[in-house]
């Protein structure tokens, strides 16, 4: 099968990679950010959110808060994304995502 190179590991790039890999394509994703993929959609620790223990944080979410009704296939796509025990890949700095 053909090899596909995707530039950008944001939500669209990672979704495209997942869909193509499911269909048997060899996929490589290149992302310029060395710390994470996902583009603007990510979770972060928010400093100063735990008054009881300054070493613990509450998570802050950045990205989609909801999926509009016209996103017809989102729930199906989310169900098909591999999790623990599947084809998940640990992504570290400067690692090629395949």
mmCIF file of C-alpha atoms in Angstrom:
data_model
loop_
_atom_site.group_PDB
_atom_site.id
_atom_site.type_symbol
_atom_site.label_atom_id
_atom_site.label_comp_id
_atom_site.label_asym_id
_atom_site.label_seq_id
_atom_site.Cartn_x
_atom_site.Cartn_y
_atom_site.Cartn_z
ATOM 1 C CA UNK A 1 0.000 0.000 0.000
ATOM 2 C CA UNK A 2 1.117 3.590 -0.503
ATOM 3 C CA UNK A 3 3.027 5.586 2.088
ATOM 4 C CA UNK A 4 1.458 8.866 3.265
ATOM 5 C CA UNK A 5 3.340 11.658 5.033
ATOM 6 C CA UNK A 6 1.280 14.066 7.126
ATOM 7 C CA UNK A 7 2.675 17.439 8.123
ATOM 8 C CA UNK A 8 1.243 18.526 11.456
ATOM 9 C CA UNK A 9 0.170 16.498 14.467
ATOM 10 C CA UNK A 10 -2.880 18.567 15.363
ATOM 11 C CA UNK A 11 -6.361 17.129 15.650
ATOM 12 C CA UNK A 12 -6.826 17.061 11.861
ATOM 13 C CA UNK A 13 -3.416 15.514 11.173
ATOM 14 C CA UNK A 14 -3.786 12.838 13.833
ATOM 15 C CA UNK A 15 -7.345 12.053 12.690
ATOM 16 C CA UNK A 16 -6.163 11.710 9.094
ATOM 17 C CA UNK A 17 -3.293 9.465 10.212
ATOM 18 C CA UNK A 18 -5.671 7.246 12.160
ATOM 19 C CA UNK A 19 -8.156 6.938 9.287
ATOM 20 C CA UNK A 20 -5.419 6.187 6.735
ATOM 21 C CA UNK A 21 -3.659 3.640 8.977
ATOM 22 C CA UNK A 22 -6.975 1.856 9.517
ATOM 23 C CA UNK A 23 -7.273 1.526 5.755
ATOM 24 C CA UNK A 24 -3.841 -0.062 5.440
ATOM 25 C CA UNK A 25 -1.704 2.912 4.430
ATOM 26 C CA UNK A 26 1.784 3.328 5.855
ATOM 27 C CA UNK A 27 1.612 6.681 7.664
ATOM 28 C CA UNK A 28 4.262 9.020 9.048
ATOM 29 C CA UNK A 29 3.312 12.177 10.961
ATOM 30 C CA UNK A 30 5.756 15.060 11.316
ATOM 31 C CA UNK A 31 5.090 17.639 14.039
ATOM 32 C CA UNK A 32 7.299 20.634 14.778
ATOM 33 C CA UNK A 33 6.335 20.816 18.463
ATOM 34 C CA UNK A 34 8.817 18.730 20.443
ATOM 35 C CA UNK A 35 6.647 18.359 23.560
ATOM 36 C CA UNK A 36 3.259 17.104 22.354
ATOM 37 C CA UNK A 37 0.915 16.469 19.463
ATOM 38 C CA UNK A 38 -2.711 17.519 19.286
ATOM 39 C CA UNK A 39 -2.241 21.119 18.203
ATOM 40 C CA UNK A 40 -4.341 23.454 20.293
ATOM 41 C CA UNK A 41 -6.360 20.627 21.865
ATOM 42 C CA UNK A 42 -4.658 19.487 25.049
ATOM 43 C CA UNK A 43 -4.848 19.308 28.837
ATOM 44 C CA UNK A 44 -2.574 21.382 31.046
ATOM 45 C CA UNK A 45 -1.946 21.792 34.753
ATOM 46 C CA UNK A 46 -3.221 25.132 36.019
ATOM 47 C CA UNK A 47 -0.986 26.667 38.689
ATOM 48 C CA UNK A 48 -2.637 27.935 41.856
ATOM 49 C CA UNK A 49 -5.806 25.857 41.532
ATOM 50 C CA UNK A 50 -5.293 23.655 44.589
ATOM 51 C CA UNK A 51 -5.318 25.663 47.814
ATOM 52 C CA UNK A 52 -4.705 22.564 49.970
ATOM 53 C CA UNK A 53 -1.538 21.334 48.225
ATOM 54 C CA UNK A 54 0.512 23.628 45.993
ATOM 55 C CA UNK A 55 2.157 20.614 44.321
ATOM 56 C CA UNK A 56 -1.171 19.380 42.940
ATOM 57 C CA UNK A 57 -3.063 21.067 40.131
ATOM 58 C CA UNK A 58 -6.484 20.931 38.584
ATOM 59 C CA UNK A 59 -6.463 20.234 34.850
ATOM 60 C CA UNK A 60 -7.291 22.914 32.344
ATOM 61 C CA UNK A 61 -8.659 21.943 28.947
ATOM 62 C CA UNK A 62 -7.780 23.817 25.779
ATOM 63 C CA UNK A 63 -9.662 23.016 22.591
ATOM 64 C CA UNK A 64 -13.138 21.726 21.786
ATOM 65 C CA UNK A 65 -15.713 21.877 24.553
ATOM 66 C CA UNK A 66 -18.436 20.196 22.501
ATOM 67 C CA UNK A 67 -19.045 18.659 19.090
ATOM 68 C CA UNK A 68 -21.718 20.391 17.007
ATOM 69 C CA UNK A 69 -24.571 18.259 15.683
ATOM 70 C CA UNK A 70 -23.236 18.432 12.145
ATOM 71 C CA UNK A 71 -20.138 16.431 13.203
ATOM 72 C CA UNK A 72 -21.887 13.206 12.203
ATOM 73 C CA UNK A 73 -18.996 10.752 12.562
ATOM 74 C CA UNK A 74 -17.143 12.041 15.643
ATOM 75 C CA UNK A 75 -18.455 9.468 18.104
ATOM 76 C CA UNK A 76 -17.680 6.583 15.738
ATOM 77 C CA UNK A 77 -14.172 7.923 15.121
ATOM 78 C CA UNK A 78 -13.526 8.356 18.850
ATOM 79 C CA UNK A 79 -14.656 4.769 19.538
ATOM 80 C CA UNK A 80 -12.151 3.448 16.982
ATOM 81 C CA UNK A 81 -9.096 5.257 18.373
ATOM 82 C CA UNK A 82 -6.796 2.681 19.982
ATOM 83 C CA UNK A 83 -6.186 2.883 23.709
ATOM 84 C CA UNK A 84 -4.194 0.797 26.161
ATOM 85 C CA UNK A 85 -3.406 -2.575 24.658
ATOM 86 C CA UNK A 86 -4.039 -1.392 21.093
ATOM 87 C CA UNK A 87 -1.843 0.310 18.529
ATOM 88 C CA UNK A 88 -1.154 3.356 20.693
ATOM 89 C CA UNK A 89 2.307 4.885 20.462
ATOM 90 C CA UNK A 90 4.151 6.633 23.282
ATOM 91 C CA UNK A 91 5.238 9.957 21.825
ATOM 92 C CA UNK A 92 8.397 11.534 23.169
ATOM 93 C CA UNK A 93 10.420 14.528 22.075
ATOM 94 C CA UNK A 94 11.709 14.244 18.506
ATOM 95 C CA UNK A 95 10.135 10.819 18.035
ATOM 96 C CA UNK A 96 8.813 9.862 14.622
ATOM 97 C CA UNK A 97 5.159 8.915 14.898
ATOM 98 C CA UNK A 98 4.336 5.941 12.684
#
